[in-house]
Short mmCIF file of C-alpha atoms and ligand atoms in Angstrom, two decimals:
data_model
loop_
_atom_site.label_atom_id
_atom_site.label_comp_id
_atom_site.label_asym_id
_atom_site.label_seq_id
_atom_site.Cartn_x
_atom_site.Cartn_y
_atom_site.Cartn_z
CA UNK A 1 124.19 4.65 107.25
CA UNK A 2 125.81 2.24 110.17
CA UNK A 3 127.97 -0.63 108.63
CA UNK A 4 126.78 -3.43 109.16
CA UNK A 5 128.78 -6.38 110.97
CA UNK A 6 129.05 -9.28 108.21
CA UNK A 7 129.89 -12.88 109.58
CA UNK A 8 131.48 -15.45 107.83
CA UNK A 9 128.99 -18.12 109.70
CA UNK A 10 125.97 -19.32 108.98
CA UNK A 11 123.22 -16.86 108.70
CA UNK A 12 120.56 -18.36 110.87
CA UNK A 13 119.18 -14.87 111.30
CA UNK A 14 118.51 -14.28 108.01
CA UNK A 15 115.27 -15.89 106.46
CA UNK A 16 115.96 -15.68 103.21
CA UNK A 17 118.60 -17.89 103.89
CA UNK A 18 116.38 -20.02 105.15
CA UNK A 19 114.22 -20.10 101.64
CA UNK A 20 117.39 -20.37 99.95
CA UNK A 21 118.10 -23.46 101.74
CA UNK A 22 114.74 -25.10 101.39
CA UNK A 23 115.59 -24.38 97.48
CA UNK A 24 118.54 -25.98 97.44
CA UNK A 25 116.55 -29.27 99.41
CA UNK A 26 114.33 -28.90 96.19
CA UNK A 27 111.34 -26.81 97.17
CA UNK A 28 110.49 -24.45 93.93
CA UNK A 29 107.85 -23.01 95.83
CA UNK A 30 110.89 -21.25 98.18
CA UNK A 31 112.81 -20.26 95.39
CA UNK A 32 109.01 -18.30 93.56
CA UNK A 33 109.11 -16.75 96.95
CA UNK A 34 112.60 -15.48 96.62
CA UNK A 35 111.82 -14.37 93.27
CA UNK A 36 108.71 -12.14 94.26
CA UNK A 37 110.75 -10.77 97.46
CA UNK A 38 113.62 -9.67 95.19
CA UNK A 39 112.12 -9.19 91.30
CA UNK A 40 111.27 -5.88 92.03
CA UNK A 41 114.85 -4.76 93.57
CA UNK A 42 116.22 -6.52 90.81
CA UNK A 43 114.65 -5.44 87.84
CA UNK A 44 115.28 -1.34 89.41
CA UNK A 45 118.99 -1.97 89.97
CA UNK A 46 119.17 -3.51 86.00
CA UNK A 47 117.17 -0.68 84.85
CA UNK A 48 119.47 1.86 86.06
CA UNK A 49 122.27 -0.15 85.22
CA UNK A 50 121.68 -0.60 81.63
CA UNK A 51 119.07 2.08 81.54
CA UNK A 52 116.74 0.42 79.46
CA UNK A 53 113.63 -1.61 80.29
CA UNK A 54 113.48 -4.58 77.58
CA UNK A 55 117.52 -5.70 78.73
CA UNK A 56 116.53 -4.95 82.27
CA UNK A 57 113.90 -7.70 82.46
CA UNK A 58 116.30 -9.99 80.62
CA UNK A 59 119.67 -9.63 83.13
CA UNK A 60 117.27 -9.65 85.83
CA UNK A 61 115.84 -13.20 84.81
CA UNK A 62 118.94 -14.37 84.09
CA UNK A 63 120.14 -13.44 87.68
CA UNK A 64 117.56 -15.43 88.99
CA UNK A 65 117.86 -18.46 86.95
CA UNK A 66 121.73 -18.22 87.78
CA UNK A 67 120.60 -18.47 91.18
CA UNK A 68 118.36 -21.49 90.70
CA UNK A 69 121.04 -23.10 88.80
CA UNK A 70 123.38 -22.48 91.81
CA UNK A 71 121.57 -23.42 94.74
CA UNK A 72 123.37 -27.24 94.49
CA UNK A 73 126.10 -25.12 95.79
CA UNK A 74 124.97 -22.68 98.00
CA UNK A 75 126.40 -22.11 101.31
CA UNK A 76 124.80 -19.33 103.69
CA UNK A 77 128.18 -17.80 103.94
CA UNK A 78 127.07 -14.04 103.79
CA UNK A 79 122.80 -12.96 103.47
CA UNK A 80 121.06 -13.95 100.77
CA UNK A 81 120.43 -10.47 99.09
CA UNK A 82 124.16 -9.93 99.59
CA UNK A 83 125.15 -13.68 96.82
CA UNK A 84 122.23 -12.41 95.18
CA UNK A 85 123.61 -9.09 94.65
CA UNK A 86 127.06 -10.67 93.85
CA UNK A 87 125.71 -12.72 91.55
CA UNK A 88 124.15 -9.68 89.59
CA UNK A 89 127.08 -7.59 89.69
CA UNK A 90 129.10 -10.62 88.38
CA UNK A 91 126.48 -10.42 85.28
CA UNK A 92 126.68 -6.41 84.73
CA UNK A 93 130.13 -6.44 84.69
CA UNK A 94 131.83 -9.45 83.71
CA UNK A 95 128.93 -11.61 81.55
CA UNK A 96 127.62 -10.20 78.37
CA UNK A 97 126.81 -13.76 76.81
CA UNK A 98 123.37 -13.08 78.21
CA UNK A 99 122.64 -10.48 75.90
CA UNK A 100 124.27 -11.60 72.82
CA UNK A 101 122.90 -10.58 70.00
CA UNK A 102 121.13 -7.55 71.49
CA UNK A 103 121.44 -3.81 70.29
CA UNK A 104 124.70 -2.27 72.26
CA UNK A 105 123.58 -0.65 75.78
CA UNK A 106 124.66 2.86 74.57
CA UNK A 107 122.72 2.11 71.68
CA UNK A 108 119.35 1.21 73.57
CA UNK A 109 119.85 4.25 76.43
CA UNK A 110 120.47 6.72 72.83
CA UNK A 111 117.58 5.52 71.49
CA UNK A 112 115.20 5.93 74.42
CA UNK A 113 116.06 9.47 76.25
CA UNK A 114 116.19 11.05 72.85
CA UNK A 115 112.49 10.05 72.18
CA UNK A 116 111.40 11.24 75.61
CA UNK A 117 112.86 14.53 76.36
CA UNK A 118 114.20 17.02 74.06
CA UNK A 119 117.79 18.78 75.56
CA UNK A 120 120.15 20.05 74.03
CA UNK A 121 123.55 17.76 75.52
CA UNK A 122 125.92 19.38 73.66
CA UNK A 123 127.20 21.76 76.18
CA UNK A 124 126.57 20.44 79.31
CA UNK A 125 128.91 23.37 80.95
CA UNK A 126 125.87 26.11 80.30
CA UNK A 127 123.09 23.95 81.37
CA UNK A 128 119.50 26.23 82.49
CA UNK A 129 118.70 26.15 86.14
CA UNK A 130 117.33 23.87 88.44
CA UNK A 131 113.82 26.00 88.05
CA UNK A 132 113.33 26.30 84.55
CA UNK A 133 113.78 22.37 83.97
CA UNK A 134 110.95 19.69 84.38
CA UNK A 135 111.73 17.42 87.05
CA UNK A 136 111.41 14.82 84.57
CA UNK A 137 113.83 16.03 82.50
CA UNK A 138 116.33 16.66 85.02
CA UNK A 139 115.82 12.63 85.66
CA UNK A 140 117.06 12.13 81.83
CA UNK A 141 119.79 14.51 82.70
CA UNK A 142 120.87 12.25 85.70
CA UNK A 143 119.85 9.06 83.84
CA UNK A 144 122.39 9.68 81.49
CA UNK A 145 125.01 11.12 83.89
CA UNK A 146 125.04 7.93 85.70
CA UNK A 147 124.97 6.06 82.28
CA UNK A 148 128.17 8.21 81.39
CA UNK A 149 129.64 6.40 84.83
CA UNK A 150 132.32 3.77 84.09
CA UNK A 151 130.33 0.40 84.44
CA UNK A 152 132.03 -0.27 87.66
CA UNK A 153 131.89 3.01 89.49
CA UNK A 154 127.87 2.67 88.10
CA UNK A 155 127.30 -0.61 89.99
CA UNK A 156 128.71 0.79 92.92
CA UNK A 157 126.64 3.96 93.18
CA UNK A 158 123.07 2.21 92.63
CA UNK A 159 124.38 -0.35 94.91
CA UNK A 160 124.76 2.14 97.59
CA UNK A 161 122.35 4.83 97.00
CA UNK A 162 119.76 2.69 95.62
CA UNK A 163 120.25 -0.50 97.57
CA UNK A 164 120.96 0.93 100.48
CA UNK A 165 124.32 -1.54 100.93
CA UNK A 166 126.67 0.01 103.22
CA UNK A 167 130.23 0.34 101.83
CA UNK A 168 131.02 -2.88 103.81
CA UNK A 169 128.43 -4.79 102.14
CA UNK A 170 128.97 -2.97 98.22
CA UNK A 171 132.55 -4.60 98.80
CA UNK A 172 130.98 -7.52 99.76
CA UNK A 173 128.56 -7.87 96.60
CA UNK A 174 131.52 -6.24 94.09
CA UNK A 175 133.95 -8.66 95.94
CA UNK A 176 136.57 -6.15 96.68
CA UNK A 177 137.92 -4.64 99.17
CA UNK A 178 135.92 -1.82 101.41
CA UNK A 179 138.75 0.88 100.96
CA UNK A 180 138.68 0.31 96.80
CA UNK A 181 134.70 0.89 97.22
CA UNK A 182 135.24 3.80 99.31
CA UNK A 183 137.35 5.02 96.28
CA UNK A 184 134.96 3.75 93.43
CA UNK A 185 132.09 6.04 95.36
CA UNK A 186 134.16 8.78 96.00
CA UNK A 187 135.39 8.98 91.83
CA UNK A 188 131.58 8.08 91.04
CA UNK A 189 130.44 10.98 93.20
CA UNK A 190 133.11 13.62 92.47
CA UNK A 191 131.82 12.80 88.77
CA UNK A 192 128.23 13.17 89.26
CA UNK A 193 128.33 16.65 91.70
CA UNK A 194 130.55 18.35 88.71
CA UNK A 195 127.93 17.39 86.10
CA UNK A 196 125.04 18.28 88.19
CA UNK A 197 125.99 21.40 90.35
CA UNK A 198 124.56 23.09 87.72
CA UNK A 199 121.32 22.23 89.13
CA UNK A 200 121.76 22.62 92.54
CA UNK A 201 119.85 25.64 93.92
CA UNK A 202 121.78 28.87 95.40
CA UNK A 203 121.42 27.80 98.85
CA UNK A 204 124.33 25.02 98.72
CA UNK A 205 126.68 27.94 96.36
CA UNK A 206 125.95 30.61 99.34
CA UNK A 207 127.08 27.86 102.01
CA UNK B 9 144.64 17.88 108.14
CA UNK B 10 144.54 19.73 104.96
CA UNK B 11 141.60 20.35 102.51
CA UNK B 12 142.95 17.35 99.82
CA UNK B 13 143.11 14.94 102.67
CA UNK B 14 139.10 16.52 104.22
CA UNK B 15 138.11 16.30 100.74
CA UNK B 16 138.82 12.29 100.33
CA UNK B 17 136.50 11.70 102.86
CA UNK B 18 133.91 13.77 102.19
CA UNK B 19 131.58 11.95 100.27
CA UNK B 20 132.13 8.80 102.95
CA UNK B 21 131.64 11.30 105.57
CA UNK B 22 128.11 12.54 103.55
CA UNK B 23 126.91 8.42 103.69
CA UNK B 24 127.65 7.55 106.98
CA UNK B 25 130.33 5.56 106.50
CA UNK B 26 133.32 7.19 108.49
CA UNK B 27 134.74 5.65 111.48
CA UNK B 28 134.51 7.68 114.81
CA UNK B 29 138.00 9.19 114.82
CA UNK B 30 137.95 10.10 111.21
CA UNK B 31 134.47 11.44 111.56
CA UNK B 32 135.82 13.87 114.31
CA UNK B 33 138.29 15.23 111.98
CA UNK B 34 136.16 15.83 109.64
CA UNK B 35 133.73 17.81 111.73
CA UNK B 36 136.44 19.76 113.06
CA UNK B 37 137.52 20.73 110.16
CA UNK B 38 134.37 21.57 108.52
CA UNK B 39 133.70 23.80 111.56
CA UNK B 40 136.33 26.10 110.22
CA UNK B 41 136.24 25.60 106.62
CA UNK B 42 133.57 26.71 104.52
CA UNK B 43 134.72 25.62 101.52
CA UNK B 44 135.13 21.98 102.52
CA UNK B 45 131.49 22.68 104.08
CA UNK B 46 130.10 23.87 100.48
CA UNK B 47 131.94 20.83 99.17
CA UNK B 48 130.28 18.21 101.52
CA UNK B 49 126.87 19.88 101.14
CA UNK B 50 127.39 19.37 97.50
CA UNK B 51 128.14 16.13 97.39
CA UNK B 52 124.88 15.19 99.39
CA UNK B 53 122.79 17.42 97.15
CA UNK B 54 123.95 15.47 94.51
CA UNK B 55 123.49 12.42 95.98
CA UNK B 56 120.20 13.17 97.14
CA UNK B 57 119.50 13.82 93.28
CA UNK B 58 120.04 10.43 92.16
CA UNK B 59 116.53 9.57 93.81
CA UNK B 60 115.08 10.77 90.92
CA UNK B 61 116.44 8.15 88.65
CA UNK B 62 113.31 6.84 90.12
CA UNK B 63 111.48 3.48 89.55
CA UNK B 64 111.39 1.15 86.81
CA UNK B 65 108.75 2.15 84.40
CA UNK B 66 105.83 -0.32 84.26
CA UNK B 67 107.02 -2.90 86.82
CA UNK B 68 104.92 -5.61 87.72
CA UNK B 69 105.10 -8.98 88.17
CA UNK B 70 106.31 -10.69 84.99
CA UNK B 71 109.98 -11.37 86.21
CA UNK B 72 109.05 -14.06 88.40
CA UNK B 73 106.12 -15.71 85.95
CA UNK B 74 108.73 -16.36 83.47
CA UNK B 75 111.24 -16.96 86.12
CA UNK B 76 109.22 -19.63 87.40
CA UNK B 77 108.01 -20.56 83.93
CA UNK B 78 111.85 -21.54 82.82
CA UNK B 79 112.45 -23.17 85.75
CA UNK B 80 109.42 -25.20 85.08
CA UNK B 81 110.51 -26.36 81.93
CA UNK B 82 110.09 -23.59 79.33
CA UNK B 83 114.13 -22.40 79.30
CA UNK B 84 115.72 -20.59 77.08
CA UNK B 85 119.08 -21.38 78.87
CA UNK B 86 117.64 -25.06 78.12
CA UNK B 87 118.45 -24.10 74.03
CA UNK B 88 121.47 -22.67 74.00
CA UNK B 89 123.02 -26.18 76.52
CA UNK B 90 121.27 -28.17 73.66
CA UNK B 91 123.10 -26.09 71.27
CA UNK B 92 126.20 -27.00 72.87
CA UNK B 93 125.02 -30.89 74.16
CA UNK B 94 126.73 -32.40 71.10
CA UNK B 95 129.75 -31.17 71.08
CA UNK B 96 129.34 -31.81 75.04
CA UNK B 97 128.71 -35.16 74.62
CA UNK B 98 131.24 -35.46 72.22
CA UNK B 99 134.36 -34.46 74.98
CA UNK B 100 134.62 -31.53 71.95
CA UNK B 101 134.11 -28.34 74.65
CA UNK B 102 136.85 -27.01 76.52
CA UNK B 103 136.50 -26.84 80.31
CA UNK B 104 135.45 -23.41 80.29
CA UNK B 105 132.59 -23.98 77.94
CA UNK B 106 131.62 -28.02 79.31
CA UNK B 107 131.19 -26.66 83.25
CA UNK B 108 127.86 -24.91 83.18
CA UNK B 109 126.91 -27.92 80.04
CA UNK B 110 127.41 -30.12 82.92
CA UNK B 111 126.21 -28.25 85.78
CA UNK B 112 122.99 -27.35 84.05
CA UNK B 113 122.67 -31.70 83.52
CA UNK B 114 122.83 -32.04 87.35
CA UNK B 115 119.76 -29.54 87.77
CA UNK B 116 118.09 -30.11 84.51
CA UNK B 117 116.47 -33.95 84.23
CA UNK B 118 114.89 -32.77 80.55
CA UNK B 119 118.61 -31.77 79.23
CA UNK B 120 120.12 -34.96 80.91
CA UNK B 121 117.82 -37.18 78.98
CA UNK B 122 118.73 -35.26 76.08
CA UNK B 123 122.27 -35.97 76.93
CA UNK B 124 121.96 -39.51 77.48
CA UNK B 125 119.82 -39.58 74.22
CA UNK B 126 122.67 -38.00 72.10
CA UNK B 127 125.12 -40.19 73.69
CA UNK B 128 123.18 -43.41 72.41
CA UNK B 129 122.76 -42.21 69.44
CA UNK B 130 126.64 -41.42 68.76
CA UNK B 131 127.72 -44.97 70.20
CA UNK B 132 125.09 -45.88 67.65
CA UNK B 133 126.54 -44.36 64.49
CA UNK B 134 129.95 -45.25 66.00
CA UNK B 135 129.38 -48.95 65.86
CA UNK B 136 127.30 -49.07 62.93
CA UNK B 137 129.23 -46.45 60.29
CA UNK B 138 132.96 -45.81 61.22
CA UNK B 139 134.85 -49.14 61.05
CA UNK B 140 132.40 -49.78 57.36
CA UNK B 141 133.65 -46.51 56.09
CA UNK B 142 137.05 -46.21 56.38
CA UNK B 143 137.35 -50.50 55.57
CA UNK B 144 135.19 -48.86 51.93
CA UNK B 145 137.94 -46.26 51.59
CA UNK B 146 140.74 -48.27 52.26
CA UNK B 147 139.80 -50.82 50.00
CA UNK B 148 138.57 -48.42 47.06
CA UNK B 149 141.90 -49.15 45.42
CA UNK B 150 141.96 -53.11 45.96
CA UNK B 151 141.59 -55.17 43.48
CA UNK B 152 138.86 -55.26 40.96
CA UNK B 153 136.52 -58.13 41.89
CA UNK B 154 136.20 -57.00 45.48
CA UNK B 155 135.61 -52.96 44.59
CA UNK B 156 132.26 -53.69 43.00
CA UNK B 157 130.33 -54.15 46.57
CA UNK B 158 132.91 -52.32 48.42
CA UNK B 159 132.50 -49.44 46.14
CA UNK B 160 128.32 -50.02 46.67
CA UNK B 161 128.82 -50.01 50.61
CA UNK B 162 131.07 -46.80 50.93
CA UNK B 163 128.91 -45.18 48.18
CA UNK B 164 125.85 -45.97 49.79
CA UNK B 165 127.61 -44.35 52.58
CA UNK B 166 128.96 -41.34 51.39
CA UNK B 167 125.47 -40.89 49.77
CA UNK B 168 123.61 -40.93 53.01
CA UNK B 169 126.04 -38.25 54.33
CA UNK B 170 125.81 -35.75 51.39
CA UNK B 171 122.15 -36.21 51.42
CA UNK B 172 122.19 -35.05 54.98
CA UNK B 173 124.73 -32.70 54.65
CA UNK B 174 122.07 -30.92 52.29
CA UNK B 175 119.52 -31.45 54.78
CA UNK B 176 117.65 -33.86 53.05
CA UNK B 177 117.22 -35.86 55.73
CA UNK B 178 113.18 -35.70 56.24
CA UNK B 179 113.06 -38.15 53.02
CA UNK B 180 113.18 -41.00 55.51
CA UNK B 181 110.17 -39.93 56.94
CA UNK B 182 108.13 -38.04 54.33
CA UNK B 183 109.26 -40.14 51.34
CA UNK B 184 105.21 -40.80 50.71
CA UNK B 185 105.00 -38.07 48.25
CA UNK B 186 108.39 -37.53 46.79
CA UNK B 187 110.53 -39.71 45.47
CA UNK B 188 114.06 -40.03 47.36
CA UNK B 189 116.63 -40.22 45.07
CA UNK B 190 118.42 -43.88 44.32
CA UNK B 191 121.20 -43.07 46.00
CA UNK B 192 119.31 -42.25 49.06
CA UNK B 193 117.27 -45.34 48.20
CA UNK B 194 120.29 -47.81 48.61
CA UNK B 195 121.67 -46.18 51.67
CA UNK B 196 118.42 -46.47 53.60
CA UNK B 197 118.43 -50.22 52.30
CA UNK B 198 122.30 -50.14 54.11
CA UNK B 199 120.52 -48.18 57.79
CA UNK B 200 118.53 -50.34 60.43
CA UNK B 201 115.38 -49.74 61.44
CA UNK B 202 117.02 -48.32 64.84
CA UNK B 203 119.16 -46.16 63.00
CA UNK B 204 116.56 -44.97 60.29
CA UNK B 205 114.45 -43.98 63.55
CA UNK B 206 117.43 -41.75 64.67
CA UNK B 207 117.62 -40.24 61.47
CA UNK B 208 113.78 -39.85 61.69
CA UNK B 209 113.93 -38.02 65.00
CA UNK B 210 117.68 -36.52 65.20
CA UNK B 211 118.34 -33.29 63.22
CA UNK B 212 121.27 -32.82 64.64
CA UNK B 213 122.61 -35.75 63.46
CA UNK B 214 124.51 -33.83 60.87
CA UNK B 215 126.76 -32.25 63.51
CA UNK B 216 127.08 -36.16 65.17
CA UNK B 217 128.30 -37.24 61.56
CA UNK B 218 130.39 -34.67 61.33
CA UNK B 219 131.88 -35.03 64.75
CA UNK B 220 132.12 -38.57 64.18
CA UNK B 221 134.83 -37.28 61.40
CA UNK B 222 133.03 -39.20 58.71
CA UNK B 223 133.11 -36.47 56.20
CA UNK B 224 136.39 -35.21 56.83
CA UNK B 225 138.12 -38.64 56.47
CA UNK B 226 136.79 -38.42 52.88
CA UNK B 227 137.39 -35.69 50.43
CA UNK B 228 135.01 -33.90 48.11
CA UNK B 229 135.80 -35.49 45.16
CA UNK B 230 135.92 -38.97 46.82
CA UNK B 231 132.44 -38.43 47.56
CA UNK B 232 131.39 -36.69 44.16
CA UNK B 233 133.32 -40.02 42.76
CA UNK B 234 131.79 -42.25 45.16
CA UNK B 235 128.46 -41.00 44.97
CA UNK B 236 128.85 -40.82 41.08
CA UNK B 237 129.41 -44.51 40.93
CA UNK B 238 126.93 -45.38 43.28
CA UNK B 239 124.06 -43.83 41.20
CA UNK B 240 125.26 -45.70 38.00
CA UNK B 241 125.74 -49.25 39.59
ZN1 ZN C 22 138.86 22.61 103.98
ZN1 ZN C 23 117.64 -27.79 80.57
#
């Protein structure tokens, strides 16, 4: 992946901006197509987040009514999807008013890989090989390894490996600084290849 | 440059996201290095992995339909400002809490009438039960031949706050089959037809008399007294 060049100027090339803006005039119909564009991304990076479907829907609406209830004050200083992201990461991480009231995250994510898939997590360090798993259940395995991420380093990887941000534009969207993402992925990633080399087939050990 | 130094850049060098003269290190090293080389094949394995978190089971469209729906009028964000619209209104939120009460008025024309409707109504009670109240209370002790309709006023009063307190409120408007109580009885004869309509329409006019400090400027054995007397005279 190329970083990207991000300019602090007004983002004529970008046309979300350009719905954004026509939502701020007052046009609802520009902010429904913003929505559809973007619901999808949305709803996948609060899935994986909070790793459970019923919460996901809810932080994703509320990201999008956050950004409706914003756009008095938007100013196309960076591309849309990159405030949009912002304003989601702002929500995983630093808002839990949204989901007041609602079972604990841990709780939900518990609740629904135990019902799917039957593994024994108790000693991760003698997991089976990569062939004698179901790819599915290898995705609970990895579900719940990201899960086990701090919330911050979590953000970060779906950001980049999911969204497809660049480190640049992760910073950008976390709001720090490109060397402290650089960091954040590298912990994140150290993390997940320890808890999943177990899986890996022979040719990356013989390497 | 050593292994721990290669190794910090490894998984930056596995995304892409090395500048040219690191990037050239790195290579150079890996050339010679196969356990840096098992390590960066590692981390891009594992990376590589993570695609099978997959998609979101069972997506579709509904974010945006009840997006749109809220924004259209249906919001639940809409009940928790009303929630807090009273104490809003009332200057009783710290700054924290009032900014998005008053940012969501500036978007939200159904929550701003419902501001400016709670803001009536409190200038309402304000003129018509405060300055009655506390001249009843004050002059509770005075002397005899002006306590009797004093004593009537505040405990008509007091009555019409306890009754609400106990959410009895709906008497006003479904008195047709029960019979409100006399106390009740006398302190509807004490409301105006404005007010009795507030009553009628407001229930959270308990929280407006109680923000209004009517209750607390009276004890509860002022009003058990008050309403006591009331009910006899
Ligand atoms: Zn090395
Ligand atoms: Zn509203």
């Amino acid at each position: 992946m190329v970083p990207r060049e991000v300019k602090e100027v007004v983002r004529t090339d970008d046309p979300d901006v350009a719905l954004m803006l026509l939502c701020k005039g007052g046009d609802d119909v520009a902010f429904s197509q913003l929505v559809e564009k973007y619901e999808d991304r949305v709803l996948g990076l609060a899935y994986r987040y909070l790793g459970d479907r019923g919460l996901a829907e809810d932080m994703a609406q509320e990201a999008f009514l956050r950004v409706y209830r914003a756009r008095g004050r938007y100013e196309p200083r960076a591309k849309f999807s990159t405030w949009l992201y912002r304003i989601v990461v702002n929500l995983a991480l630093n808002e839990l008013r949204w989901q007041r009231g609602r079972p604990s995250v841990a709780l939900a994510v518990k609740t629904e890989t135990s019902s799917n898939v039957n593994i024994d997590h108790t000693d991760s360090g003698l997991l089976p090989p990569m062939e004698t798993l179901e790819k599915e259940e290898l995705a609970v395995r990895i579900r719940e390894i990201v899960m086990e991420l701090p919330e911050n380093q979590r953000i970060a990887i779906l950001l980049n490996k999911f969204e497809d941000l660049s480190y640049e534009e992760t910073a950008e969207a976390m709001e720090m600084s490109v060397a402290a993402v650089k960091s954040l992925l590298t912990r994140a990633r150290v993390k997940i290849k320890e808890r999943l080399l177990p899986y890996l087939g022979e040719d990356v050990h013989a390497m | 440059m050593r292994c721990e130094e290669i190794r910090e850049l490894l998984v930056a060098h596995a995304d892409g996201e090395l500048d040219d003269v690191e990037r050239e290190r790195v290579d150079s090293h890996l050339a010679n290095c196969p356990a840096c080389r098992r390590e960066r094949a590692a981390f891009e394995s594992t990376g590589n992995l993570l695609s099978l978190l997959g998609p979101v089971p069972g997506a579709g469209r509904s974010i945006s339909a009840r997006v749109m729906a809220t924004v259209r009028g249906e919001d639940p964000w809409c009940g928790h400002i009303r929630r807090e619209l009273t104490a809003f209104v009332d200057g009783e939120l710290t700054e924290a809490e009032a900014r998005p009460v008053r940012e969501h008025l500036a978007t939200c024309a159904a929550c701003a009438a419902e501001s400016r409707a709670l803001e009536r109504t409190g200038d309402a009670l304000r003129a018509w039960k405060l300055p009655s109240m506390r001249i009843g209370l004050a002059r509770l002790f005075a002397p005899p031949r002006a306590r009797g309709r004093l004593l009537r006023f505040a405990a008509a009063l007091a009555a019409a706050c306890l009754l609400l307190a106990v959410g009895i409120a709906f008497f006003v408007s479904e008195s047709g089959t029960a019979t409100p109580p006399p106390g009740l009885l006398r302190a509807m004869e004490m409301l105006d037809p404005a007010t009795l309509e507030i009553l009628d329409q407001d229930p959270g006019l308990l929280e407006i008399v109680r923000d209004l400090e009517l209750l607390e400027s009276v004890t509860d054995e002022e009003v058990a007294l008050l309403t006591l007397n009331g009910s006899g005279g």
